[in-house]
Amino acid sequence: MGVVEQKPKMVALRQPPRHVVIGIVAFALVLCFVFFTPRSAKLDLGSVSSHNPPHRPTTSTSKKGERLYGKEYRGHSSPADVNRVTNDTLGFGNIFVVGLPERSDKRDAIALTSSLTGFNVEWIDGVKGDTIPDKAVPFGADRKKLWETNLGSWRGHMNAVRRIIEDDLDSALIMEDDMDWDVRLKPQLERVAQGARALLSSASKPNSPYGDDWDLMWLGHCGEVFPETLDENKERSPNDPGIQYMSRKFVVENDLTVPPKDKVTGLVNFKDSPEFTRWVHITGAPICTFAYALSQRGARKVLFDLSVDHLTGPFDNALAGLCRRAVSTWGVNNLAAAGDRGLDAKCISVTPSIFFHHKAKGLVNGDSDIQTVNDGQIREKGKTENIVWSARNNIRNMIMGTRMESQYE
């Protein structure tokens, strides 16, 4: 008796509703994103936001346990080309330090601190004012009112500015020989670069990590104001194009490299802002030239305005005057009122500044080569305003690999 093979019955399957299918697919995609997206830790610098108009750069991240200083640190910012600020010249064509050759103490300190935090410097010899002949003093300068020390300071800075032009550098950072900075300078500069590119129009792939449309970046100063608060700008309409331009700010929030606001110093009322806030903004009228960067275009404007054409006073005041004339005449169509428009200089400041004058331990009268204090007073420990993890005060810790010391704990 043969076995009859039964064929299976074909059962008609109902297709699930379309919205159910879409829901299942979406759920699967979410699971893939959750499980396969790489994680990265936030830097201590915190989140970044900006206002007038809004910009939202990607938050920088660092690998767990990674040191935020030294030549090994290479940045984690977006866009990726911002991370060029972590190279041996901090994203500039060169770094010049201006100082008298005989101040070997300051040269030793700068050489060691810059090496440990991960960048190289080149020295520009400072100049003593009494070596400058009257014929070489710019038009408009009164050397008696200027003081010989101020005249020498001006010439030293001019020699650094001229090097940018002679060497055809795209840019250079110029600093004075008693500078200090936070151990975490490179992550700070990542934010400065993002801010500079947000404030001024920049190509998608600029030649400089800071963008290509700036002339001067004021990174170290005694104090700075927002340009819209200057007397000449207070009465201008909020709709004035110049006011809209100068009021733009890139705000770095929760920046733990900023001192507590009851400790931070400067000309801005920091108590009106949230704790640990730093701004990248259009320059108003800063005091002191602790550290500043010039593009090639900016160096040409500065050498012309502060030497070849004239000089109006001490170097820092004259440099601030160039930026102030430029920002205060932005959008002014009356040529007679605008004057030379500050050569249309595009200047950016960082407030609080990220470079500041270090007062080293030892003789107090060793602080300055412009002003002398003959009191024989001794300072037992060095200090620097507005710098949390002072690189100068943490030299031993960087050498030994031990915990960094805060000036505000």
mmCIF file of C-alpha atoms in Angstrom:
data_model
loop_
_atom_site.group_PDB
_atom_site.id
_atom_site.type_symbol
_atom_site.label_atom_id
_atom_site.label_comp_id
_atom_site.label_asym_id
_atom_site.label_seq_id
_atom_site.Cartn_x
_atom_site.Cartn_y
_atom_site.Cartn_z
ATOM 1 C CA MET A 1 0.000 0.000 0.000
ATOM 2 C CA GLY A 2 1.533 3.200 -1.066
ATOM 3 C CA VAL A 3 1.915 6.268 1.090
ATOM 4 C CA VAL A 4 0.147 9.292 -0.196
ATOM 5 C CA GLU A 5 2.226 12.479 0.223
ATOM 6 C CA GLN A 6 0.113 15.320 1.369
ATOM 7 C CA LYS A 7 0.986 18.769 0.089
ATOM 8 C CA PRO A 8 1.019 21.502 2.690
ATOM 9 C CA LYS A 9 -1.754 23.956 2.548
ATOM 10 C CA MET A 10 -0.824 27.494 1.521
ATOM 11 C CA VAL A 11 -2.021 29.963 4.090
ATOM 12 C CA ALA A 12 -2.474 33.583 3.056
ATOM 13 C CA LEU A 13 -0.494 35.957 5.352
ATOM 14 C CA ARG A 14 -1.862 39.374 6.206
ATOM 15 C CA GLN A 15 0.607 42.239 5.737
ATOM 16 C CA PRO A 16 0.981 44.270 8.954
ATOM 17 C CA PRO A 17 -0.171 47.870 8.830
ATOM 18 C CA ARG A 18 2.364 50.276 7.313
ATOM 19 C CA HIS A 19 2.723 52.378 10.479
ATOM 20 C CA VAL A 20 3.734 49.262 12.443
ATOM 21 C CA VAL A 21 6.516 48.478 9.947
ATOM 22 C CA ILE A 22 7.819 52.040 10.102
ATOM 23 C CA GLY A 23 7.798 51.884 13.903
ATOM 24 C CA ILE A 24 9.805 48.642 13.969
ATOM 25 C CA VAL A 25 12.403 49.993 11.531
ATOM 26 C CA ALA A 26 12.768 53.237 13.506
ATOM 27 C CA PHE A 27 13.212 51.326 16.755
ATOM 28 C CA ALA A 28 15.930 49.186 15.166
ATOM 29 C CA LEU A 29 17.786 52.285 13.944
ATOM 30 C CA VAL A 30 17.686 53.830 17.416
ATOM 31 C CA LEU A 31 19.148 50.648 18.916
ATOM 32 C CA CYS A 32 21.978 50.692 16.358
ATOM 33 C CA PHE A 33 22.735 54.342 17.148
ATOM 34 C CA VAL A 34 22.765 53.715 20.907
ATOM 35 C CA PHE A 35 25.003 50.657 20.789
ATOM 36 C CA PHE A 36 27.409 51.553 17.992
ATOM 37 C CA THR A 37 27.971 55.324 18.355
ATOM 38 C CA PRO A 38 31.440 55.976 19.926
ATOM 39 C CA ARG A 39 31.543 57.841 23.238
ATOM 40 C CA SER A 40 33.894 60.688 24.190
ATOM 41 C CA ALA A 41 34.337 62.555 27.457
ATOM 42 C CA LYS A 42 33.860 66.307 27.751
ATOM 43 C CA LEU A 43 36.821 68.554 28.445
ATOM 44 C CA ASP A 44 36.956 70.468 31.687
ATOM 45 C CA LEU A 45 36.416 73.622 29.643
ATOM 46 C CA GLY A 46 32.694 72.808 29.481
ATOM 47 C CA SER A 47 30.112 73.610 26.837
ATOM 48 C CA VAL A 48 30.293 76.436 24.331
ATOM 49 C CA SER A 49 27.541 78.704 23.130
ATOM 50 C CA SER A 50 27.554 82.045 21.394
ATOM 51 C CA HIS A 51 25.212 84.947 20.918
ATOM 52 C CA ASN A 52 24.523 87.787 18.465
ATOM 53 C CA PRO A 53 24.112 85.828 16.192
ATOM 54 C CA PRO A 54 23.991 82.265 17.566
ATOM 55 C CA HIS A 55 26.704 79.772 16.674
ATOM 56 C CA ARG A 56 26.872 76.231 18.050
ATOM 57 C CA PRO A 57 30.346 74.745 17.678
ATOM 58 C CA THR A 58 30.888 71.135 18.622
ATOM 59 C CA THR A 59 32.036 70.602 22.196
ATOM 60 C CA SER A 60 35.686 69.577 22.493
ATOM 61 C CA THR A 61 36.415 66.185 24.008
ATOM 62 C CA SER A 62 39.463 64.449 25.373
ATOM 63 C CA LYS A 63 40.345 60.814 25.905
ATOM 64 C CA LYS A 64 40.068 59.511 29.441
ATOM 65 C CA GLY A 65 43.218 60.284 31.355
ATOM 66 C CA GLU A 66 44.774 62.299 28.520
ATOM 67 C CA ARG A 67 47.005 65.220 29.533
ATOM 68 C CA LEU A 68 45.736 68.529 28.211
ATOM 69 C CA TYR A 69 49.227 69.980 27.767
ATOM 70 C CA GLY A 70 52.533 69.083 26.127
ATOM 71 C CA LYS A 71 53.428 68.215 22.557
ATOM 72 C CA GLU A 72 51.472 64.948 22.754
ATOM 73 C CA TYR A 73 48.126 66.733 23.077
ATOM 74 C CA ARG A 74 46.605 67.194 19.623
ATOM 75 C CA GLY A 75 43.074 68.378 20.287
ATOM 76 C CA HIS A 76 39.610 66.935 19.718
ATOM 77 C CA SER A 77 37.615 69.844 18.328
ATOM 78 C CA SER A 78 35.338 70.198 15.345
ATOM 79 C CA PRO A 79 35.910 71.114 12.604
ATOM 80 C CA ALA A 80 39.056 69.000 12.707
ATOM 81 C CA ASP A 81 41.322 71.684 11.255
ATOM 82 C CA VAL A 82 40.788 73.731 14.439
ATOM 83 C CA ASN A 83 43.113 71.234 16.137
ATOM 84 C CA ARG A 84 46.048 72.789 14.285
ATOM 85 C CA VAL A 85 46.206 75.229 17.217
ATOM 86 C CA THR A 86 47.915 72.419 19.162
ATOM 87 C CA ASN A 87 51.026 72.316 16.955
ATOM 88 C CA ASP A 88 54.498 73.583 17.920
ATOM 89 C CA THR A 89 53.578 77.187 17.075
ATOM 90 C CA LEU A 90 49.994 77.097 18.387
ATOM 91 C CA GLY A 91 48.551 77.381 14.897
ATOM 92 C CA PHE A 92 50.543 80.509 13.978
ATOM 93 C CA GLY A 93 53.458 80.859 11.580
ATOM 94 C CA ASN A 94 55.823 81.557 14.480
ATOM 95 C CA ILE A 95 55.893 82.684 18.109
ATOM 96 C CA PHE A 96 58.097 85.629 19.051
ATOM 97 C CA VAL A 97 59.000 86.653 22.590
ATOM 98 C CA VAL A 98 60.274 90.209 23.087
ATOM 99 C CA GLY A 99 62.733 90.753 25.932
ATOM 100 C CA LEU A 100 66.032 92.304 26.877
ATOM 101 C CA PRO A 101 68.952 89.858 26.384
ATOM 102 C CA GLU A 102 70.311 90.488 29.877
ATOM 103 C CA ARG A 103 67.096 89.219 31.518
ATOM 104 C CA SER A 104 68.305 85.618 31.407
ATOM 105 C CA ASP A 105 65.977 84.798 34.314
ATOM 106 C CA LYS A 106 62.943 85.531 32.174
ATOM 107 C CA ARG A 107 64.355 83.651 29.193
ATOM 108 C CA ASP A 108 65.004 80.582 31.322
ATOM 109 C CA ALA A 109 61.439 80.624 32.620
ATOM 110 C CA ILE A 110 59.806 81.132 29.201
ATOM 111 C CA ALA A 111 61.964 78.417 27.593
ATOM 112 C CA LEU A 112 61.061 75.870 30.257
ATOM 113 C CA THR A 113 57.364 76.740 30.533
ATOM 114 C CA SER A 114 56.724 76.794 26.769
ATOM 115 C CA SER A 115 58.555 73.485 26.305
ATOM 116 C CA LEU A 116 56.559 71.749 29.041
ATOM 117 C CA THR A 117 53.228 73.031 27.753
ATOM 118 C CA GLY A 118 54.114 72.063 24.181
ATOM 119 C CA PHE A 119 55.261 74.886 21.917
ATOM 120 C CA ASN A 120 58.411 76.583 20.612
ATOM 121 C CA VAL A 121 59.401 80.250 20.789
ATOM 122 C CA GLU A 122 61.914 82.507 19.067
ATOM 123 C CA TRP A 123 63.440 85.495 20.832
ATOM 124 C CA ILE A 124 63.380 89.087 19.629
ATOM 125 C CA ASP A 125 65.891 91.190 21.538
ATOM 126 C CA GLY A 126 64.353 94.070 23.407
ATOM 127 C CA VAL A 127 65.660 97.575 22.794
ATOM 128 C CA LYS A 128 66.732 100.270 25.236
ATOM 129 C CA GLY A 129 65.194 103.610 24.412
ATOM 130 C CA ASP A 130 68.396 105.609 24.741
ATOM 131 C CA THR A 131 69.918 103.653 21.823
ATOM 132 C CA ILE A 132 67.259 104.973 19.425
ATOM 133 C CA PRO A 133 68.378 108.168 17.636
ATOM 134 C CA ASP A 134 65.962 111.069 17.292
ATOM 135 C CA LYS A 135 65.886 110.524 13.527
ATOM 136 C CA ALA A 136 64.342 107.082 14.051
ATOM 137 C CA VAL A 137 61.551 108.283 16.335
ATOM 138 C CA PRO A 138 58.237 108.308 14.398
ATOM 139 C CA PHE A 139 56.418 111.495 13.476
ATOM 140 C CA GLY A 140 54.219 112.766 16.315
ATOM 141 C CA ALA A 141 56.065 111.016 19.151
ATOM 142 C CA ASP A 142 57.527 113.121 21.968
ATOM 143 C CA ARG A 143 60.304 111.059 23.494
ATOM 144 C CA LYS A 144 60.364 113.182 26.646
ATOM 145 C CA LYS A 145 56.702 112.459 27.374
ATOM 146 C CA LEU A 146 56.996 108.880 26.168
ATOM 147 C CA TRP A 147 59.892 107.932 28.490
ATOM 148 C CA GLU A 148 62.936 106.130 27.155
ATOM 149 C CA THR A 149 61.697 102.793 28.516
ATOM 150 C CA ASN A 150 58.407 103.079 26.627
ATOM 151 C CA LEU A 151 60.274 104.076 23.486
ATOM 152 C CA GLY A 152 62.468 100.996 23.777
ATOM 153 C CA SER A 153 59.432 98.770 24.351
ATOM 154 C CA TRP A 154 57.800 100.171 21.205
ATOM 155 C CA ARG A 155 60.905 99.458 19.107
ATOM 156 C CA GLY A 156 61.216 95.893 20.379
ATOM 157 C CA HIS A 157 57.628 95.159 19.402
ATOM 158 C CA MET A 158 58.093 96.854 16.037
ATOM 159 C CA ASN A 159 61.072 94.597 15.327
ATOM 160 C CA ALA A 160 58.856 91.568 16.004
ATOM 161 C CA VAL A 161 56.090 92.956 13.781
ATOM 162 C CA ARG A 162 58.590 93.649 11.014
ATOM 163 C CA ARG A 163 59.799 90.024 11.171
ATOM 164 C CA ILE A 164 56.306 88.852 10.203
ATOM 165 C CA ILE A 165 56.537 90.959 7.054
ATOM 166 C CA GLU A 166 60.164 90.175 6.235
ATOM 167 C CA ASP A 167 59.688 86.423 6.718
ATOM 168 C CA ASP A 168 56.367 86.511 4.820
ATOM 169 C CA LEU A 169 54.623 84.679 7.653
ATOM 170 C CA ASP A 170 50.893 84.111 7.449
ATOM 171 C CA SER A 171 50.713 85.085 11.134
ATOM 172 C CA ALA A 172 52.672 85.173 14.370
ATOM 173 C CA LEU A 173 52.010 85.335 18.085
ATOM 174 C CA ILE A 174 54.016 88.027 19.897
ATOM 175 C CA MET A 175 54.365 87.991 23.669
ATOM 176 C CA GLU A 176 56.355 89.762 26.340
ATOM 177 C CA ASP A 177 59.020 87.939 28.317
ATOM 178 C CA ASP A 178 57.198 87.747 31.655
ATOM 179 C CA MET A 179 54.128 85.914 30.398
ATOM 180 C CA ASP A 180 52.239 83.127 32.089
ATOM 181 C CA TRP A 181 49.342 81.002 30.871
ATOM 182 C CA ASP A 182 47.201 78.102 31.995
ATOM 183 C CA VAL A 183 48.660 74.614 31.668
ATOM 184 C CA ARG A 184 45.587 73.913 29.484
ATOM 185 C CA LEU A 185 46.466 76.619 26.944
ATOM 186 C CA LYS A 186 45.975 74.382 23.903
ATOM 187 C CA PRO A 187 42.357 73.438 24.719
ATOM 188 C CA GLN A 188 41.710 77.129 25.412
ATOM 189 C CA LEU A 189 43.020 78.051 21.962
ATOM 190 C CA GLU A 190 40.694 75.510 20.360
ATOM 191 C CA ARG A 191 37.825 77.605 21.696
ATOM 192 C CA VAL A 192 39.458 80.868 20.665
ATOM 193 C CA ALA A 193 39.811 79.534 17.109
ATOM 194 C CA GLN A 194 36.173 78.490 17.029
ATOM 195 C CA GLY A 195 35.200 81.922 18.298
ATOM 196 C CA ALA A 196 37.332 83.844 15.816
ATOM 197 C CA ARG A 197 35.862 81.865 12.936
ATOM 198 C CA ALA A 198 32.340 82.413 14.238
ATOM 199 C CA LEU A 199 32.756 86.173 14.671
ATOM 200 C CA LEU A 200 34.381 86.883 11.328
ATOM 201 C CA SER A 201 33.470 85.238 8.044
ATOM 202 C CA SER A 202 35.748 82.333 7.255
ATOM 203 C CA ALA A 203 36.149 79.899 4.392
ATOM 204 C CA SER A 204 35.163 76.308 5.081
ATOM 205 C CA LYS A 205 38.820 75.308 4.924
ATOM 206 C CA PRO A 206 40.829 78.401 5.940
ATOM 207 C CA ASN A 207 44.605 78.558 5.774
ATOM 208 C CA SER A 208 44.721 79.466 9.475
ATOM 209 C CA PRO A 209 42.887 77.465 12.151
ATOM 210 C CA TYR A 210 41.718 80.849 13.456
ATOM 211 C CA GLY A 211 40.179 81.792 10.106
ATOM 212 C CA ASP A 212 41.578 84.113 7.462
ATOM 213 C CA ASP A 213 39.718 87.388 8.018
ATOM 214 C CA TRP A 214 41.342 88.771 11.166
ATOM 215 C CA ASP A 215 44.162 91.288 11.544
ATOM 216 C CA LEU A 216 44.861 91.182 15.281
ATOM 217 C CA MET A 217 43.905 88.840 18.117
ATOM 218 C CA TRP A 218 44.441 90.281 21.598
ATOM 219 C CA LEU A 219 45.063 87.200 23.756
ATOM 220 C CA GLY A 220 46.802 88.841 26.726
ATOM 221 C CA HIS A 221 45.862 92.191 28.287
ATOM 222 C CA CYS A 222 45.398 93.927 31.655
ATOM 223 C CA GLY A 223 41.736 94.585 30.955
ATOM 224 C CA GLU A 224 39.311 95.146 28.105
ATOM 225 C CA VAL A 225 35.843 96.601 27.522
ATOM 226 C CA PHE A 226 33.139 95.639 25.072
ATOM 227 C CA PRO A 227 33.239 98.158 22.182
ATOM 228 C CA GLU A 228 29.524 98.980 22.310
ATOM 229 C CA THR A 229 30.096 100.457 25.787
ATOM 230 C CA LEU A 230 32.700 102.991 24.623
ATOM 231 C CA ASP A 231 31.631 106.640 24.916
ATOM 232 C CA GLU A 232 31.633 107.183 21.169
ATOM 233 C CA ASN A 233 29.299 104.222 20.624
ATOM 234 C CA LYS A 234 26.809 104.525 23.510
ATOM 235 C CA GLU A 235 24.356 106.776 21.661
ATOM 236 C CA ARG A 236 24.249 104.774 18.438
ATOM 237 C CA SER A 237 21.039 102.976 17.550
ATOM 238 C CA PRO A 238 20.808 99.236 18.233
ATOM 239 C CA ASN A 239 19.933 98.862 14.547
ATOM 240 C CA ASP A 240 23.140 100.590 13.475
ATOM 241 C CA PRO A 241 25.206 98.126 11.393
ATOM 242 C CA GLY A 242 28.313 99.097 13.337
ATOM 243 C CA ILE A 243 26.653 98.349 16.684
ATOM 244 C CA GLN A 244 25.398 95.014 15.394
ATOM 245 C CA TYR A 245 28.904 94.129 14.236
ATOM 246 C CA MET A 246 30.713 95.160 17.422
ATOM 247 C CA SER A 247 28.155 93.611 19.788
ATOM 248 C CA ARG A 248 28.687 90.057 18.557
ATOM 249 C CA LYS A 249 30.179 87.696 21.126
ATOM 250 C CA PHE A 250 31.226 84.080 21.218
ATOM 251 C CA VAL A 251 30.518 82.905 24.752
ATOM 252 C CA VAL A 252 32.428 80.049 26.365
ATOM 253 C CA GLU A 253 30.360 78.852 29.308
ATOM 254 C CA ASN A 254 31.402 76.719 32.284
ATOM 255 C CA ASP A 255 35.063 77.293 31.446
ATOM 256 C CA LEU A 256 36.946 75.986 34.466
ATOM 257 C CA THR A 257 40.117 77.766 33.315
ATOM 258 C CA VAL A 258 38.360 81.019 34.312
ATOM 259 C CA PRO A 259 38.770 82.044 37.985
ATOM 260 C CA PRO A 260 35.699 82.445 40.214
ATOM 261 C CA LYS A 261 34.032 85.709 39.269
ATOM 262 C CA ASP A 262 34.796 87.282 42.636
ATOM 263 C CA LYS A 263 38.496 86.708 41.894
ATOM 264 C CA VAL A 264 38.747 87.529 38.189
ATOM 265 C CA THR A 265 40.142 90.981 37.335
ATOM 266 C CA GLY A 266 39.524 93.307 34.395
ATOM 267 C CA LEU A 267 37.334 96.142 33.149
ATOM 268 C CA VAL A 268 34.184 94.110 32.437
ATOM 269 C CA ASN A 269 31.654 93.654 35.253
ATOM 270 C CA PHE A 270 32.038 89.885 35.558
ATOM 271 C CA LYS A 271 29.521 89.713 38.409
ATOM 272 C CA ASP A 272 26.687 90.318 35.916
ATOM 273 C CA SER A 273 27.521 87.085 34.064
ATOM 274 C CA PRO A 274 27.345 83.399 35.012
ATOM 275 C CA GLU A 275 30.263 81.858 36.840
ATOM 276 C CA PHE A 276 33.233 80.710 34.703
ATOM 277 C CA THR A 277 32.364 82.691 31.555
ATOM 278 C CA ARG A 278 34.855 83.748 28.890
ATOM 279 C CA TRP A 279 34.157 85.778 25.760
ATOM 280 C CA VAL A 280 35.763 85.962 22.341
ATOM 281 C CA HIS A 281 34.596 89.337 21.038
ATOM 282 C CA ILE A 282 35.336 92.331 18.843
ATOM 283 C CA THR A 283 38.081 94.445 20.419
ATOM 284 C CA GLY A 284 37.137 97.634 22.256
ATOM 285 C CA ALA A 285 40.044 99.341 24.025
ATOM 286 C CA PRO A 286 42.361 96.890 25.817
ATOM 287 C CA ILE A 287 45.205 97.910 28.102
ATOM 288 C CA CYS A 288 48.667 96.255 27.926
ATOM 289 C CA THR A 289 50.147 94.166 25.120
ATOM 290 C CA PHE A 290 50.972 91.013 27.064
ATOM 291 C CA ALA A 291 50.309 88.755 24.085
ATOM 292 C CA TYR A 292 48.732 89.364 20.683
ATOM 293 C CA ALA A 293 48.695 87.695 17.283
ATOM 294 C CA LEU A 294 48.963 89.421 13.925
ATOM 295 C CA SER A 295 48.160 88.133 10.483
ATOM 296 C CA GLN A 296 50.350 89.213 7.587
ATOM 297 C CA ARG A 297 47.736 91.796 6.651
ATOM 298 C CA GLY A 298 47.524 92.959 10.255
ATOM 299 C CA ALA A 299 51.315 93.266 10.606
ATOM 300 C CA ARG A 300 51.411 95.588 7.604
ATOM 301 C CA LYS A 301 48.718 97.804 9.108
ATOM 302 C CA VAL A 302 50.446 97.955 12.488
ATOM 303 C CA LEU A 303 53.906 98.731 11.101
ATOM 304 C CA PHE A 304 52.419 101.543 9.035
ATOM 305 C CA ASP A 305 50.188 103.018 11.743
ATOM 306 C CA LEU A 306 52.639 102.759 14.644
ATOM 307 C CA SER A 307 55.928 103.492 12.914
ATOM 308 C CA VAL A 308 56.086 104.489 9.259
ATOM 309 C CA ASP A 309 53.238 107.008 9.427
ATOM 310 C CA HIS A 310 53.213 108.194 13.057
ATOM 311 C CA LEU A 311 53.169 107.187 16.721
ATOM 312 C CA THR A 312 50.660 108.630 19.162
ATOM 313 C CA GLY A 313 51.987 107.347 22.489
ATOM 314 C CA PRO A 314 53.092 104.190 24.342
ATOM 315 C CA PHE A 315 52.923 101.072 22.207
ATOM 316 C CA ASP A 316 49.969 99.402 23.938
ATOM 317 C CA ASN A 317 47.855 102.566 23.834
ATOM 318 C CA ALA A 318 48.696 103.171 20.181
ATOM 319 C CA LEU A 319 47.840 99.593 19.216
ATOM 320 C CA ALA A 320 44.542 99.780 21.102
ATOM 321 C CA GLY A 321 43.874 103.093 19.380
ATOM 322 C CA LEU A 322 44.166 101.479 15.958
ATOM 323 C CA CYS A 323 41.560 98.855 16.855
ATOM 324 C CA ARG A 324 39.326 101.416 18.567
ATOM 325 C CA ARG A 325 39.312 103.741 15.552
ATOM 326 C CA ALA A 326 38.430 100.808 13.331
ATOM 327 C CA VAL A 327 35.541 99.424 15.391
ATOM 328 C CA SER A 328 34.059 102.826 16.265
ATOM 329 C CA THR A 329 33.834 103.862 12.607
ATOM 330 C CA TRP A 330 32.482 100.537 11.361
ATOM 331 C CA GLY A 331 29.466 101.262 9.176
ATOM 332 C CA VAL A 332 30.014 105.056 9.260
ATOM 333 C CA ASN A 333 29.371 106.334 5.742
ATOM 334 C CA ASN A 334 30.452 109.920 6.402
ATOM 335 C CA LEU A 335 34.076 109.862 5.234
ATOM 336 C CA ALA A 336 34.918 113.076 7.069
ATOM 337 C CA ALA A 337 33.668 111.599 10.345
ATOM 338 C CA ALA A 338 35.234 108.188 9.748
ATOM 339 C CA GLY A 339 38.750 109.515 9.097
ATOM 340 C CA ASP A 340 41.193 106.745 8.252
ATOM 341 C CA ARG A 341 38.772 104.160 9.744
ATOM 342 C CA GLY A 342 41.640 102.632 11.667
ATOM 343 C CA LEU A 343 42.791 101.087 8.388
ATOM 344 C CA ASP A 344 39.679 98.865 8.696
ATOM 345 C CA ALA A 345 41.591 96.725 11.177
ATOM 346 C CA LYS A 346 39.679 93.635 12.266
ATOM 347 C CA CYS A 347 40.601 93.021 15.886
ATOM 348 C CA ILE A 348 39.392 90.289 18.223
ATOM 349 C CA SER A 349 39.901 90.039 21.996
ATOM 350 C CA VAL A 350 39.572 87.279 24.572
ATOM 351 C CA THR A 351 38.155 88.316 27.963
ATOM 352 C CA PRO A 352 39.345 87.373 30.524
ATOM 353 C CA SER A 353 42.635 87.110 28.714
ATOM 354 C CA ILE A 354 44.500 83.794 28.504
ATOM 355 C CA PHE A 355 47.990 85.313 28.907
ATOM 356 C CA PHE A 356 48.922 87.501 31.853
ATOM 357 C CA HIS A 357 51.991 89.093 33.419
ATOM 358 C CA HIS A 358 53.620 86.764 35.977
ATOM 359 C CA LYS A 359 55.042 88.259 39.138
ATOM 360 C CA ALA A 360 57.881 85.872 39.968
ATOM 361 C CA LYS A 361 59.112 85.032 43.409
ATOM 362 C CA GLY A 362 62.162 87.044 44.392
ATOM 363 C CA LEU A 363 62.822 90.763 44.159
ATOM 364 C CA VAL A 364 59.654 92.729 43.438
ATOM 365 C CA ASN A 365 61.627 95.312 41.444
ATOM 366 C CA GLY A 366 62.449 92.560 38.929
ATOM 367 C CA ASP A 367 58.854 92.549 37.661
ATOM 368 C CA SER A 368 59.219 95.252 35.015
ATOM 369 C CA ASP A 369 61.929 96.672 32.778
ATOM 370 C CA ILE A 370 59.804 99.749 32.055
ATOM 371 C CA GLN A 371 58.988 100.847 35.602
ATOM 372 C CA THR A 372 61.413 100.272 38.480
ATOM 373 C CA VAL A 373 60.453 99.765 42.125
ATOM 374 C CA ASN A 374 63.484 100.257 44.412
ATOM 375 C CA ASP A 375 62.065 98.997 47.665
ATOM 376 C CA GLY A 376 64.038 95.774 48.097
ATOM 377 C CA GLN A 377 60.837 93.867 48.857
ATOM 378 C CA ILE A 378 60.908 90.075 48.396
ATOM 379 C CA ARG A 379 57.991 88.014 47.046
ATOM 380 C CA GLU A 380 57.967 84.510 48.530
ATOM 381 C CA LYS A 381 55.739 82.911 45.881
ATOM 382 C CA GLY A 382 55.001 83.836 42.286
ATOM 383 C CA LYS A 383 51.489 84.775 41.228
ATOM 384 C CA THR A 384 49.565 85.553 38.048
ATOM 385 C CA GLU A 385 46.153 87.189 37.799
ATOM 386 C CA ASN A 386 43.313 85.383 36.009
ATOM 387 C CA ILE A 387 45.230 82.124 35.437
ATOM 388 C CA VAL A 388 43.893 79.066 37.279
ATOM 389 C CA TRP A 389 46.546 76.407 36.659
ATOM 390 C CA SER A 390 49.490 78.778 36.337
ATOM 391 C CA ALA A 391 52.096 77.171 34.081
ATOM 392 C CA ARG A 392 54.841 79.074 35.895
ATOM 393 C CA ASN A 393 53.674 77.837 39.301
ATOM 394 C CA ASN A 394 53.193 74.277 38.017
ATOM 395 C CA ILE A 395 56.606 73.735 36.423
ATOM 396 C CA ARG A 396 57.576 71.242 39.119
ATOM 397 C CA ASN A 397 54.258 69.396 38.748
ATOM 398 C CA MET A 398 54.634 69.127 34.967
ATOM 399 C CA ILE A 399 58.181 67.796 35.353
ATOM 400 C CA MET A 400 57.173 65.285 38.036
ATOM 401 C CA GLY A 401 53.791 64.355 36.572
ATOM 402 C CA THR A 402 52.003 65.278 39.802
ATOM 403 C CA ARG A 403 48.652 66.972 40.431
ATOM 404 C CA MET A 404 48.316 70.543 39.164
ATOM 405 C CA GLU A 405 47.949 73.341 41.690
ATOM 406 C CA SER A 406 45.202 75.922 41.330
ATOM 407 C CA GLN A 407 45.789 79.511 42.381
ATOM 408 C CA TYR A 408 42.180 79.664 43.592
ATOM 409 C CA GLU A 409 41.836 76.680 45.913
#
